[in-house]
């Protein structure tokens, strides 16, 4: 368990056990979901599976994050359930040291995934990678279904369950103008 940001391992030790890795400890995802207060429930176990191939100046990381999540629908707030099948194929550049022997700033380096340890060795955080790919796979505007009718803006009735008694008026001022337009 523990915070995912503490799950660092020496790169060489990780590579020695590769190239295939499977991460299925739900705490990898549940931890940050709780920490950041993300409105997301793990509906079926998540699993990250990937291969890491070292290159001269970086790592090729290929794999997938799969599972199922439930999030509140963007229109009606009921649970929207999503099957995740996020595939990724990334080149992760290695960080480098500047002339003072300090880690150089490089915007291309994913510092949550790879960094120098205090004794100057490269280390990686596989859990952070599994989290990042998961976070990217989450839909920005979840919908319980494509044609969700949402809530009535006046009374809050879930219009998927039936109509409400509110009068339906068109409030768009541009349309109101058009209706008043006389055609000569
Ligand atoms: Zn909905
Ligand atoms: Zn209504």
PDB file of C-alpha atoms and ligand atoms in Angstrom:
ATOM      1  CA  UNK A   1       0.000   0.000   0.000  1.00  0.00           C
ATOM      2  CA  UNK A   2       1.297   3.477   0.746  1.00  0.00           C
ATOM      3  CA  UNK A   3       1.344   6.621  -1.301  1.00  0.00           C
ATOM      4  CA  UNK A   4       2.099   5.984  -4.957  1.00  0.00           C
ATOM      5  CA  UNK A   5       4.620   8.818  -4.979  1.00  0.00           C
ATOM      6  CA  UNK A   6       6.772   6.719  -2.640  1.00  0.00           C
ATOM      7  CA  UNK A   7       6.776   3.641  -4.901  1.00  0.00           C
ATOM      8  CA  UNK A   8      10.191   4.296  -6.408  1.00  0.00           C
ATOM      9  CA  UNK A   9      12.541   1.464  -7.396  1.00  0.00           C
ATOM     10  CA  UNK A  10      16.014   1.571  -8.932  1.00  0.00           C
ATOM     11  CA  UNK A  11      15.651   1.451 -12.713  1.00  0.00           C
ATOM     12  CA  UNK A  12      18.261  -1.273 -13.066  1.00  0.00           C
ATOM     13  CA  UNK A  13      16.466  -3.526 -10.569  1.00  0.00           C
ATOM     14  CA  UNK A  14      13.191  -2.983 -12.420  1.00  0.00           C
ATOM     15  CA  UNK A  15      14.760  -3.754 -15.799  1.00  0.00           C
ATOM     16  CA  UNK A  16      16.261  -6.952 -14.375  1.00  0.00           C
ATOM     17  CA  UNK A  17      12.757  -8.297 -13.696  1.00  0.00           C
ATOM     18  CA  UNK A  18      11.272  -7.198 -17.058  1.00  0.00           C
ATOM     19  CA  UNK A  19      10.355  -6.611 -19.739  1.00  0.00           C
ATOM     20  CA  UNK A  20       6.751  -7.463 -18.776  1.00  0.00           C
ATOM     21  CA  UNK A  21       5.040  -5.917 -15.739  1.00  0.00           C
ATOM     22  CA  UNK A  22       1.570  -6.385 -14.285  1.00  0.00           C
ATOM     23  CA  UNK A  23       0.185  -3.967 -11.681  1.00  0.00           C
ATOM     24  CA  UNK A  24      -3.160  -4.830 -10.123  1.00  0.00           C
ATOM     25  CA  UNK A  25      -2.958  -3.456  -6.590  1.00  0.00           C
ATOM     26  CA  UNK A  26      -6.127  -1.332  -6.497  1.00  0.00           C
ATOM     27  CA  UNK A  27      -4.451   1.070  -4.025  1.00  0.00           C
ATOM     28  CA  UNK A  28      -2.421   2.422  -6.985  1.00  0.00           C
ATOM     29  CA  UNK A  29      -5.661   4.000  -8.260  1.00  0.00           C
ATOM     30  CA  UNK A  30      -7.809   4.190  -5.140  1.00  0.00           C
ATOM     31  CA  UNK A  31      -5.135   6.186  -3.288  1.00  0.00           C
ATOM     32  CA  UNK A  32      -5.047   9.171  -5.685  1.00  0.00           C
ATOM     33  CA  UNK A  33      -8.829   8.956  -6.327  1.00  0.00           C
ATOM     34  CA  UNK A  34      -9.286   9.558  -2.587  1.00  0.00           C
ATOM     35  CA  UNK A  35      -6.394  11.985  -2.293  1.00  0.00           C
ATOM     36  CA  UNK A  36      -7.596  14.244  -5.129  1.00  0.00           C
ATOM     37  CA  UNK A  37     -11.303  13.707  -4.400  1.00  0.00           C
ATOM     38  CA  UNK A  38     -12.016  12.466  -7.929  1.00  0.00           C
ATOM     39  CA  UNK A  39     -15.703  11.469  -8.296  1.00  0.00           C
ATOM     40  CA  UNK A  40     -14.903   8.009  -9.591  1.00  0.00           C
ATOM     41  CA  UNK A  41     -15.654   4.535  -8.245  1.00  0.00           C
ATOM     42  CA  UNK A  42     -13.706   1.457  -9.315  1.00  0.00           C
ATOM     43  CA  UNK A  43     -16.549  -0.747 -10.585  1.00  0.00           C
ATOM     44  CA  UNK A  44     -14.405  -3.690 -11.723  1.00  0.00           C
ATOM     45  CA  UNK A  45     -10.740  -4.265 -10.786  1.00  0.00           C
ATOM     46  CA  UNK A  46      -8.194  -2.184 -12.670  1.00  0.00           C
ATOM     47  CA  UNK A  47      -5.086  -3.704 -14.171  1.00  0.00           C
ATOM     48  CA  UNK A  48      -2.069  -2.190 -15.851  1.00  0.00           C
ATOM     49  CA  UNK A  49       0.072  -4.377 -18.044  1.00  0.00           C
ATOM     50  CA  UNK A  50       3.090  -3.125 -19.926  1.00  0.00           C
ATOM     51  CA  UNK A  51       6.489  -3.846 -21.363  1.00  0.00           C
ATOM     52  CA  UNK A  52       9.538  -1.636 -20.923  1.00  0.00           C
ATOM     53  CA  UNK A  53      12.318  -1.664 -23.513  1.00  0.00           C
ATOM     54  CA  UNK A  54      15.411   0.365 -22.635  1.00  0.00           C
ATOM     55  CA  UNK A  55      16.775   2.557 -25.441  1.00  0.00           C
ATOM     56  CA  UNK A  56      19.956   4.591 -25.543  1.00  0.00           C
ATOM     57  CA  UNK A  57      18.339   7.814 -24.270  1.00  0.00           C
ATOM     58  CA  UNK A  58      15.037   6.658 -22.849  1.00  0.00           C
ATOM     59  CA  UNK A  59      12.552   3.888 -22.285  1.00  0.00           C
ATOM     60  CA  UNK A  60       9.924   2.535 -24.637  1.00  0.00           C
ATOM     61  CA  UNK A  61       6.840   1.770 -22.564  1.00  0.00           C
ATOM     62  CA  UNK A  62       3.960  -0.089 -24.198  1.00  0.00           C
ATOM     63  CA  UNK A  63       0.870  -1.523 -22.597  1.00  0.00           C
ATOM     64  CA  UNK A  64      -2.652  -0.982 -21.388  1.00  0.00           C
ATOM     65  CA  UNK A  65      -4.855  -0.083 -18.449  1.00  0.00           C
ATOM     66  CA  UNK A  66      -8.130  -1.992 -18.286  1.00  0.00           C
ATOM     67  CA  UNK A  67     -11.050  -2.268 -15.886  1.00  0.00           C
ATOM     68  CA  UNK A  68     -14.297  -0.497 -15.195  1.00  0.00           C
ATOM     69  CA  UNK A  69     -15.150   2.790 -13.469  1.00  0.00           C
ATOM     70  CA  UNK A  70     -18.376   4.527 -12.510  1.00  0.00           C
ATOM     71  CA  UNK A  71     -18.625   8.321 -12.539  1.00  0.00           C
ATOM     72  CA  UNK A  72     -21.545  10.718 -12.114  1.00  0.00           C
ATOM     73  CA  UNK A  73     -23.228  11.551 -15.423  1.00  0.00           C
ATOM     74  CA  UNK A  74     -22.458  15.094 -16.562  1.00  0.00           C
ATOM     75  CA  UNK A  75     -26.167  15.753 -17.257  1.00  0.00           C
ATOM     76  CA  UNK A  76     -28.232  13.793 -14.730  1.00  0.00           C
ATOM     77  CA  UNK A  77     -25.672  12.863 -12.010  1.00  0.00           C
ATOM     78  CA  UNK A  78     -26.683   9.174 -12.081  1.00  0.00           C
ATOM     79  CA  UNK A  79     -23.795   6.713 -12.297  1.00  0.00           C
ATOM     80  CA  UNK A  80     -22.234   6.340 -15.715  1.00  0.00           C
ATOM     81  CA  UNK A  81     -20.280   3.094 -16.060  1.00  0.00           C
ATOM     82  CA  UNK A  82     -17.263   2.950 -18.369  1.00  0.00           C
ATOM     83  CA  UNK A  83     -15.157   0.054 -19.579  1.00  0.00           C
ATOM     84  CA  UNK A  84     -11.569   1.216 -19.753  1.00  0.00           C
ATOM     85  CA  UNK A  85      -9.225  -0.140 -22.378  1.00  0.00           C
ATOM     86  CA  UNK A  86      -6.506   2.488 -22.555  1.00  0.00           C
ATOM     87  CA  UNK A  87      -3.548   1.494 -24.717  1.00  0.00           C
ATOM     88  CA  UNK A  88      -0.339   3.448 -24.627  1.00  0.00           C
ATOM     89  CA  UNK A  89       2.941   3.446 -26.440  1.00  0.00           C
ATOM     90  CA  UNK A  90       5.261   6.053 -24.944  1.00  0.00           C
ATOM     91  CA  UNK A  91       8.854   7.040 -25.275  1.00  0.00           C
ATOM     92  CA  UNK A  92      10.030   8.257 -21.868  1.00  0.00           C
ATOM     93  CA  UNK A  93      13.279  10.256 -22.118  1.00  0.00           C
ATOM     94  CA  UNK A  94      15.875   9.740 -19.384  1.00  0.00           C
ATOM     95  CA  UNK A  95      16.636  12.758 -17.187  1.00  0.00           C
ATOM     96  CA  UNK A  96      20.148  14.172 -17.394  1.00  0.00           C
ATOM     97  CA  UNK A  97      22.506  16.047 -15.107  1.00  0.00           C
ATOM     98  CA  UNK A  98      23.642  19.611 -15.715  1.00  0.00           C
ATOM     99  CA  UNK A  99      27.267  20.814 -15.475  1.00  0.00           C
ATOM    100  CA  UNK A 100      26.947  21.073 -11.663  1.00  0.00           C
ATOM    101  CA  UNK A 101      25.815  17.473 -11.394  1.00  0.00           C
ATOM    102  CA  UNK A 102      22.275  18.553 -10.545  1.00  0.00           C
ATOM    103  CA  UNK A 103      19.265  17.049 -12.329  1.00  0.00           C
ATOM    104  CA  UNK A 104      18.627  19.211 -15.415  1.00  0.00           C
ATOM    105  CA  UNK A 105      15.188  20.666 -16.037  1.00  0.00           C
ATOM    106  CA  UNK A 106      13.669  18.970 -19.066  1.00  0.00           C
ATOM    107  CA  UNK A 107       9.951  19.397 -19.777  1.00  0.00           C
ATOM    108  CA  UNK A 108       9.958  16.152 -21.802  1.00  0.00           C
ATOM    109  CA  UNK A 109      10.969  14.091 -18.777  1.00  0.00           C
ATOM    110  CA  UNK A 110       8.054  12.716 -16.756  1.00  0.00           C
ATOM    111  CA  UNK A 111       9.365  13.418 -13.260  1.00  0.00           C
ATOM    112  CA  UNK A 112       6.568  11.397 -11.671  1.00  0.00           C
ATOM    113  CA  UNK A 113       7.829   8.335 -13.524  1.00  0.00           C
ATOM    114  CA  UNK A 114      11.616   8.681 -13.679  1.00  0.00           C
ATOM    115  CA  UNK A 115      14.154  10.696 -11.668  1.00  0.00           C
ATOM    116  CA  UNK A 116      17.555  10.576 -10.029  1.00  0.00           C
ATOM    117  CA  UNK A 117      17.635   9.136  -6.530  1.00  0.00           C
ATOM    118  CA  UNK A 118      19.639  10.860  -3.801  1.00  0.00           C
ATOM    119  CA  UNK A 119      22.643   8.656  -4.558  1.00  0.00           C
ATOM    120  CA  UNK A 120      22.499   9.660  -8.233  1.00  0.00           C
ATOM    121  CA  UNK A 121      20.988   6.508  -9.700  1.00  0.00           C
ATOM    122  CA  UNK A 122      17.981   6.501 -11.962  1.00  0.00           C
ATOM    123  CA  UNK A 123      14.790   5.227 -10.385  1.00  0.00           C
ATOM    124  CA  UNK A 124      11.285   4.706 -11.730  1.00  0.00           C
ATOM    125  CA  UNK A 125       7.768   4.694 -10.323  1.00  0.00           C
ATOM    126  CA  UNK A 126       5.672   2.156 -12.224  1.00  0.00           C
ATOM    127  CA  UNK A 127       2.587   2.906 -10.112  1.00  0.00           C
ATOM    128  CA  UNK A 128       2.713   6.565 -11.205  1.00  0.00           C
ATOM    129  CA  UNK A 129       2.733   5.448 -14.828  1.00  0.00           C
ATOM    130  CA  UNK A 130      -0.285   3.182 -14.218  1.00  0.00           C
ATOM    131  CA  UNK A 131      -2.057   6.101 -12.544  1.00  0.00           C
ATOM    132  CA  UNK A 132      -1.259   8.621 -15.306  1.00  0.00           C
ATOM    133  CA  UNK A 133      -2.523   6.340 -18.059  1.00  0.00           C
ATOM    134  CA  UNK A 134      -5.676   5.642 -16.062  1.00  0.00           C
ATOM    135  CA  UNK A 135      -6.289   9.364 -15.455  1.00  0.00           C
ATOM    136  CA  UNK A 136      -5.945  10.079 -19.177  1.00  0.00           C
ATOM    137  CA  UNK A 137      -8.479   7.372 -19.988  1.00  0.00           C
ATOM    138  CA  UNK A 138     -11.214   8.905 -17.810  1.00  0.00           C
ATOM    139  CA  UNK A 139     -13.914  10.590 -19.914  1.00  0.00           C
ATOM    140  CA  UNK A 140     -13.880  14.399 -19.372  1.00  0.00           C
ATOM    141  CA  UNK A 141     -17.706  14.551 -19.568  1.00  0.00           C
ATOM    142  CA  UNK A 142     -19.125  11.203 -18.547  1.00  0.00           C
ATOM    143  CA  UNK A 143     -22.636  10.429 -19.785  1.00  0.00           C
ATOM    144  CA  UNK A 144     -24.861   7.627 -18.465  1.00  0.00           C
ATOM    145  CA  UNK A 145     -25.909   7.242 -22.097  1.00  0.00           C
ATOM    146  CA  UNK A 146     -25.426   9.304 -25.235  1.00  0.00           C
ATOM    147  CA  UNK A 147     -29.065  10.502 -25.325  1.00  0.00           C
ATOM    148  CA  UNK A 148     -29.316  11.321 -21.593  1.00  0.00           C
ATOM    149  CA  UNK A 149     -32.049  13.981 -21.198  1.00  0.00           C
ATOM    150  CA  UNK A 150     -30.510  15.456 -18.024  1.00  0.00           C
ATOM    151  CA  UNK A 151     -32.274  17.320 -15.243  1.00  0.00           C
ATOM    152  CA  UNK A 152     -34.974  19.985 -15.639  1.00  0.00           C
ATOM    153  CA  UNK A 153     -33.199  23.323 -14.963  1.00  0.00           C
ATOM    154  CA  UNK A 154     -36.259  24.625 -13.045  1.00  0.00           C
ATOM    155  CA  UNK A 155     -37.363  21.749 -10.803  1.00  0.00           C
ATOM    156  CA  UNK A 156     -34.507  19.258 -10.988  1.00  0.00           C
ATOM    157  CA  UNK A 157     -36.609  16.305 -12.186  1.00  0.00           C
ATOM    158  CA  UNK A 158     -34.563  13.615 -13.887  1.00  0.00           C
ATOM    159  CA  UNK A 159     -36.046  13.881 -17.390  1.00  0.00           C
ATOM    160  CA  UNK A 160     -34.889  10.342 -18.202  1.00  0.00           C
ATOM    161  CA  UNK A 161     -37.575   9.136 -15.802  1.00  0.00           C
ATOM    162  CA  UNK A 162     -40.377  11.260 -17.251  1.00  0.00           C
ATOM    163  CA  UNK A 163     -41.443  14.807 -18.013  1.00  0.00           C
ATOM    164  CA  UNK A 164     -42.037  17.388 -15.286  1.00  0.00           C
ATOM    165  CA  UNK A 165     -44.856  19.921 -14.933  1.00  0.00           C
ATOM    166  CA  UNK A 166     -42.675  22.922 -15.738  1.00  0.00           C
ATOM    167  CA  UNK A 167     -43.726  25.050 -18.686  1.00  0.00           C
ATOM    168  CA  UNK A 168     -41.330  24.635 -21.565  1.00  0.00           C
ATOM    169  CA  UNK A 169     -40.190  28.048 -22.733  1.00  0.00           C
ATOM    170  CA  UNK A 170     -37.447  28.974 -25.073  1.00  0.00           C
ATOM    171  CA  UNK A 171     -35.300  31.454 -23.185  1.00  0.00           C
ATOM    172  CA  UNK A 172     -32.695  32.016 -25.871  1.00  0.00           C
ATOM    173  CA  UNK A 173     -32.836  35.808 -26.461  1.00  0.00           C
ATOM    174  CA  UNK A 174     -31.643  35.394 -30.045  1.00  0.00           C
ATOM    175  CA  UNK A 175     -34.672  33.217 -30.780  1.00  0.00           C
ATOM    176  CA  UNK A 176     -36.973  35.721 -29.047  1.00  0.00           C
ATOM    177  CA  UNK A 177     -35.653  38.415 -31.364  1.00  0.00           C
ATOM    178  CA  UNK A 178     -36.253  36.223 -34.384  1.00  0.00           C
ATOM    179  CA  UNK A 179     -39.819  35.582 -33.310  1.00  0.00           C
ATOM    180  CA  UNK A 180     -40.478  39.319 -33.181  1.00  0.00           C
ATOM    181  CA  UNK A 181     -38.991  39.857 -36.627  1.00  0.00           C
ATOM    182  CA  UNK A 182     -41.449  40.967 -39.290  1.00  0.00           C
ATOM    183  CA  UNK A 183     -40.772  39.872 -42.827  1.00  0.00           C
ATOM    184  CA  UNK A 184     -41.792  42.507 -45.384  1.00  0.00           C
TER     185      UNK A 184
HETATM  186 ZN1  LIG B   1     -27.356  10.920 -17.468  1.00  0.00          ZN
HETATM  187 ZN1  LIG B   2     -39.207  20.860 -14.284  1.00  0.00          ZN
END
